[in-house]
Coordinates of C-alpha atoms in Angstrom, one line a residue:
M1 CA -43.0 -80.0 32.5
K2 CA -44.5 -80.0 36.0
N3 CA -41.7 -77.8 37.2
A4 CA -42.3 -75.3 34.3
I5 CA -46.1 -75.2 35.1
A6 CA -45.3 -74.7 38.8
S7 CA -42.8 -71.9 38.2
I8 CA -45.2 -70.2 35.8
G9 CA -47.9 -70.4 38.4
T10 CA -45.5 -68.8 40.9
V11 CA -44.8 -66.0 38.4
L12 CA -48.5 -65.3 38.0
M13 CA -49.0 -65.2 41.8
I14 CA -46.1 -62.8 42.2
L15 CA -47.6 -60.6 39.4
V16 CA -50.9 -60.4 41.3
L17 CA -49.2 -59.6 44.6
S18 CA -47.0 -57.0 43.0
S19 CA -50.0 -55.3 41.4
I20 CA -51.8 -55.2 44.7
V21 CA -48.8 -53.8 46.6
F22 CA -48.0 -51.3 43.9
G23 CA -51.6 -50.1 43.9
Q24 CA -51.7 -49.7 47.6
G25 CA -48.4 -47.8 47.9
A26 CA -48.5 -45.4 45.0
E27 CA -51.5 -43.3 45.8
R28 CA -50.1 -41.2 48.5
P29 CA -51.5 -37.7 48.3
V30 CA -49.4 -34.6 48.8
R31 CA -50.2 -33.3 52.3
P32 CA -49.2 -29.8 53.1
G33 CA -47.3 -29.3 56.4
R34 CA -48.6 -27.4 59.4
D35 CA -46.7 -24.2 58.4
E36 CA -48.2 -24.4 54.8
K37 CA -51.7 -24.8 56.2
A38 CA -51.2 -21.8 58.5
A39 CA -49.9 -19.8 55.6
Q40 CA -52.9 -20.7 53.4
R41 CA -55.2 -19.4 56.1
L42 CA -53.6 -16.0 56.1
P43 CA -54.4 -13.4 53.4
A44 CA -51.6 -13.0 50.9
R45 CA -50.9 -9.4 51.9
E46 CA -50.1 -10.5 55.5
Q47 CA -47.4 -12.9 54.5
P48 CA -44.0 -11.4 53.9
A49 CA -42.9 -11.9 50.3
E50 CA -39.7 -13.6 51.3
R51 CA -41.5 -16.1 53.5
Q52 CA -44.0 -16.9 50.8
G53 CA -41.1 -17.5 48.3
A54 CA -39.2 -19.7 50.8
E55 CA -42.3 -21.8 51.6
Q56 CA -43.0 -22.3 47.9
I57 CA -39.4 -23.4 47.3
Q58 CA -39.8 -25.9 50.2
Q59 CA -43.0 -27.2 48.6
V60 CA -41.2 -27.7 45.3
R61 CA -38.5 -29.7 47.0
R62 CA -40.9 -31.9 48.9
L63 CA -42.8 -32.6 45.7
Q64 CA -39.5 -33.4 44.0
Q65 CA -38.6 -35.9 46.8
Q66 CA -42.0 -37.5 46.5
I67 CA -41.7 -37.8 42.7
E68 CA -38.3 -39.3 43.0
E69 CA -39.5 -41.9 45.6
M70 CA -42.5 -42.8 43.3
R71 CA -40.1 -43.2 40.4
A72 CA -37.8 -45.4 42.3
A73 CA -40.6 -47.6 43.6
H74 CA -42.0 -47.9 40.1
Q75 CA -38.7 -48.7 38.5
S76 CA -38.1 -51.4 41.2
L77 CA -41.4 -53.0 40.3
I78 CA -40.7 -52.8 36.5
D79 CA -37.3 -54.4 37.1
E80 CA -38.9 -57.3 39.0
L81 CA -41.5 -57.8 36.3
N82 CA -38.8 -57.8 33.6
A83 CA -36.9 -60.4 35.6
L84 CA -40.1 -62.5 35.7
R85 CA -40.6 -62.0 32.0
A86 CA -37.1 -63.3 31.3
T87 CA -37.8 -66.4 33.5
A88 CA -41.0 -67.1 31.6
A89 CA -39.2 -66.7 28.3
K90 CA -36.6 -69.2 29.3
E91 CA -39.4 -71.7 30.1
K92 CA -40.9 -71.0 26.7
S93 CA -44.2 -69.9 28.1
G94 CA -45.3 -67.4 25.5
Q95 CA -48.7 -66.8 27.1
T96 CA -47.1 -65.8 30.4
V97 CA -44.6 -63.5 28.6
K98 CA -47.5 -61.7 27.0
Q99 CA -49.3 -61.4 30.3
I100 CA -46.3 -59.9 32.0
E101 CA -45.7 -57.5 29.1
A102 CA -49.4 -56.4 29.4
M103 CA -48.9 -55.9 33.1
I104 CA -45.8 -53.8 32.5
S105 CA -47.7 -51.6 30.0
K106 CA -50.6 -51.3 32.4
R107 CA -48.3 -50.4 35.4
Q108 CA -46.5 -47.8 33.2
A109 CA -49.7 -46.1 32.1
A110 CA -51.1 -46.1 35.7
F111 CA -47.8 -44.7 37.0
L112 CA -47.7 -41.8 34.5
E113 CA -51.4 -41.0 35.3
R114 CA -50.5 -40.6 39.0
L115 CA -47.3 -38.8 38.3
R116 CA -48.7 -36.2 35.9
P117 CA -50.7 -34.1 38.4
L118 CA -47.8 -34.0 40.8
E119 CA -45.4 -32.7 38.1
Q120 CA -48.0 -30.2 37.0
Q121 CA -48.3 -29.0 40.6
Q122 CA -44.5 -28.8 40.9
Q123 CA -44.3 -26.8 37.6
Q124 CA -47.0 -24.3 38.9
L125 CA -45.0 -23.8 42.1
Q126 CA -41.8 -23.3 40.2
R127 CA -43.4 -20.7 38.0
A128 CA -44.7 -18.9 41.1
V129 CA -41.2 -18.9 42.6
Q130 CA -39.7 -17.6 39.4
T131 CA -42.3 -14.8 39.2
R132 CA -41.7 -13.8 42.8
V133 CA -37.9 -13.6 42.7
G134 CA -37.7 -12.0 39.2
R135 CA -35.1 -13.3 36.7
P136 CA -34.3 -16.7 38.1
D137 CA -31.5 -19.2 37.6
P138 CA -32.5 -21.1 34.4
A139 CA -31.7 -24.4 36.2
G140 CA -34.5 -23.9 38.7
P141 CA -34.5 -24.3 42.5
R142 CA -33.4 -27.9 42.6
A143 CA -31.3 -28.9 39.6
R144 CA -29.1 -32.0 40.3
R145 CA -25.6 -32.4 39.0
A146 CA -25.3 -34.6 36.0
P147 CA -23.4 -37.9 36.7
E148 CA -20.1 -38.1 35.0
F149 CA -19.7 -40.8 32.3
E150 CA -17.1 -42.2 29.9
M151 CA -18.6 -44.5 27.3
D152 CA -17.8 -46.2 24.0
S153 CA -20.0 -45.4 21.0
F154 CA -21.2 -48.1 18.6
D155 CA -19.1 -46.4 15.9
G156 CA -15.9 -46.8 17.9
R157 CA -15.6 -43.3 19.6
K158 CA -14.7 -42.7 23.2
V159 CA -17.2 -40.2 24.7
K160 CA -17.1 -38.6 28.1
L161 CA -19.0 -35.8 29.7
A162 CA -15.9 -34.0 30.9
D163 CA -15.0 -33.2 27.3
Y164 CA -18.1 -31.0 27.0
K165 CA -17.5 -28.6 29.9
N166 CA -19.2 -25.2 29.5
Q167 CA -21.4 -26.7 26.8
I168 CA -25.1 -27.7 26.8
V169 CA -25.5 -31.5 26.4
V170 CA -28.7 -33.4 25.4
L171 CA -28.9 -37.1 26.3
E172 CA -31.5 -39.1 24.4
W173 CA -32.2 -42.7 25.6
F174 CA -32.8 -44.6 22.4
N175 CA -33.7 -48.1 21.2
P176 CA -33.9 -48.9 17.4
E177 CA -36.4 -51.7 18.1
C178 CA -38.8 -49.5 20.1
P179 CA -41.7 -48.1 18.0
Y180 CA -41.7 -44.9 20.1
S181 CA -38.0 -44.2 19.3
R182 CA -38.5 -45.2 15.6
Y183 CA -41.4 -42.8 15.2
H184 CA -39.2 -39.9 16.0
Y185 CA -36.8 -41.0 13.2
E186 CA -38.9 -42.6 10.6
T187 CA -42.0 -40.4 10.7
A188 CA -41.6 -37.2 12.7
K189 CA -37.7 -36.8 12.3
T190 CA -37.9 -35.0 15.7
M191 CA -34.6 -36.0 17.2
V192 CA -32.3 -35.2 14.2
Q193 CA -34.2 -31.9 13.4
T194 CA -34.0 -30.7 17.0
A195 CA -30.3 -31.6 17.3
E196 CA -29.4 -29.9 14.0
K197 CA -31.5 -26.8 15.0
Y198 CA -29.2 -26.1 18.0
R199 CA -25.9 -27.5 16.7
D200 CA -24.7 -24.0 15.7
K201 CA -25.5 -22.8 19.2
G202 CA -23.0 -25.3 20.6
V203 CA -25.5 -27.9 21.8
I204 CA -24.1 -31.4 21.9
W205 CA -26.6 -34.3 21.3
L206 CA -25.8 -37.8 22.3
A207 CA -28.0 -40.9 21.9
V208 CA -27.7 -43.7 24.5
N209 CA -28.8 -47.3 24.1
S210 CA -29.1 -49.1 27.5
T211 CA -31.2 -52.1 26.2
V212 CA -29.4 -55.2 27.3
Q213 CA -30.4 -57.3 24.2
T214 CA -29.3 -54.7 21.6
T215 CA -26.4 -55.4 19.2
P216 CA -23.7 -53.2 17.8
P217 CA -24.6 -54.0 14.1
A218 CA -28.3 -53.0 14.7
N219 CA -27.2 -49.6 16.1
R220 CA -24.7 -49.0 13.4
E221 CA -27.2 -49.9 10.6
F222 CA -29.8 -47.6 12.2
A223 CA -27.3 -44.7 12.4
E224 CA -26.2 -45.1 8.8
K225 CA -29.8 -45.5 7.5
H226 CA -31.0 -42.3 9.2
K227 CA -27.7 -40.4 8.8
L228 CA -27.5 -39.6 12.5
P229 CA -25.3 -36.5 13.1
Y230 CA -24.4 -37.8 16.6
P231 CA -23.1 -41.0 18.1
I232 CA -25.1 -43.7 19.9
L233 CA -23.4 -44.7 23.2
D234 CA -23.1 -48.3 24.2
D235 CA -24.6 -48.7 27.7
R236 CA -25.7 -52.3 27.5
T237 CA -24.5 -52.7 31.1
G238 CA -27.2 -50.2 32.2
K239 CA -24.7 -48.3 34.3
M240 CA -25.3 -44.9 32.7
A241 CA -29.1 -45.3 32.6
R242 CA -29.2 -46.2 36.3
A243 CA -27.1 -43.2 37.2
Y244 CA -29.4 -40.8 35.4
G245 CA -32.7 -42.6 36.2
A246 CA -33.6 -43.3 32.5
R247 CA -36.7 -45.3 32.3
T248 CA -38.1 -45.4 28.8
T249 CA -37.1 -44.9 25.2
P250 CA -37.2 -42.1 24.4
H251 CA -36.2 -40.4 27.7
L252 CA -34.3 -37.1 27.4
F253 CA -32.1 -35.1 29.8
I254 CA -30.6 -31.6 29.2
I255 CA -27.4 -30.7 31.0
D256 CA -26.5 -27.0 31.2
K257 CA -23.1 -25.4 30.9
A258 CA -22.6 -25.7 34.7
G259 CA -23.1 -29.5 34.5
R260 CA -26.6 -29.6 36.0
I261 CA -29.7 -31.5 34.7
V262 CA -32.2 -28.8 33.8
Y263 CA -34.7 -30.9 31.9
D264 CA -35.7 -34.5 32.5
G265 CA -38.6 -36.1 30.6
A266 CA -40.4 -36.7 27.3
I267 CA -39.4 -35.3 23.9
D268 CA -42.9 -34.0 23.4
N269 CA -46.5 -34.3 24.5
A270 CA -47.5 -36.6 21.6
P271 CA -46.6 -40.3 21.9
L272 CA -46.6 -41.7 18.3
G273 CA -47.9 -38.3 17.1
K274 CA -51.1 -38.5 19.3
Q275 CA -52.1 -35.8 21.7
E276 CA -55.2 -34.4 23.4
A277 CA -57.6 -32.8 20.9
S278 CA -57.4 -29.5 22.8
A279 CA -53.6 -29.3 22.6
G280 CA -51.2 -29.0 19.8
T281 CA -47.9 -30.9 19.7
L282 CA -45.3 -29.3 22.0
N283 CA -41.6 -30.3 21.7
Y284 CA -40.5 -29.9 25.3
V285 CA -36.8 -30.3 24.5
D286 CA -37.0 -27.7 21.7
Q287 CA -38.7 -25.3 24.1
A288 CA -36.2 -25.9 26.9
L289 CA -33.2 -25.5 24.6
A290 CA -34.6 -22.2 23.2
E291 CA -35.0 -20.9 26.7
L292 CA -31.7 -22.2 27.9
T293 CA -29.7 -20.8 25.0
A294 CA -31.4 -17.4 25.5
N295 CA -30.5 -17.5 29.3
R296 CA -34.1 -17.6 30.2
A297 CA -35.8 -19.8 32.9
I298 CA -36.9 -23.2 31.7
R299 CA -40.7 -23.1 32.3
V300 CA -41.1 -26.9 32.1
P301 CA -38.1 -28.7 33.7
N302 CA -39.8 -32.1 34.2
T303 CA -42.4 -34.1 32.2
P304 CA -43.4 -37.8 32.4
P305 CA -41.4 -39.7 29.8
Y306 CA -43.2 -42.2 27.6
G307 CA -42.1 -45.1 25.5
C308 CA -40.7 -48.6 25.8
T309 CA -39.5 -49.5 29.3
I310 CA -35.7 -50.0 29.3
T311 CA -34.7 -53.6 29.9
Y312 CA -31.7 -53.6 32.3
R313 CA -29.1 -56.3 32.6
Q314 CA -29.9 -58.3 35.7

């Protein structure tokens, strides 16, 4: 009993220290470089158009690097907190488990709040670049190649990305126990309706479950109940989720015909159907697929995903 109390105390101390370290390290502002400051001081007409475009592309890339570093640091912290949660659960300390879960939710909300203005700034710069260069590559200035995968589905199929060359593929990270995932099947029907809308245009939709504690029967029952027109891939090892950087359920990725990730983020702007009063519900994936299938530039290639944090196998 004493050992359990001591270890729980250690958990709480680590939680406090993790919170402090995370808070100190995550607030780095975007600082323009010397060339960018000089460019800002010059009137726009004195800057050659090509130079302006090149500088904006560099700014987009620097922002993307900063965003990726923030995401990696955040995911590292969440992984550590989930490991502590598992330890507390083994010690049957329900109160500590609840405290850790509250900490995870708080860290997730704070991270998304810090990430949102950076991604908005990145999107503004991307639009400026697209306007300057005319009809752009729909993939944008820095689309990364989609990692290859070969997975078993919960209904017994073998699924690999290589089978869908020259096709658009949507990956939806999914968990039948997550209320954010369930909302889009039981209430809004977002996922199935969006998948069916673009099926005739050759878009492939695949759900992926990377939650370590999920079971094959739970996924099969969910698929049958909701008549899913696509398979759920079994990624309980977390290998595929780590390769793509999936963090929540839902979290969606769109892969274009050239095998590049052209959208990474939330399904929409309305977690559990709630959005800001001044804005209507916007299905980001629907918008991106409409633009991609029409060979237009994707206006919003990145958004902060929301939902339940994926619990990886340790």
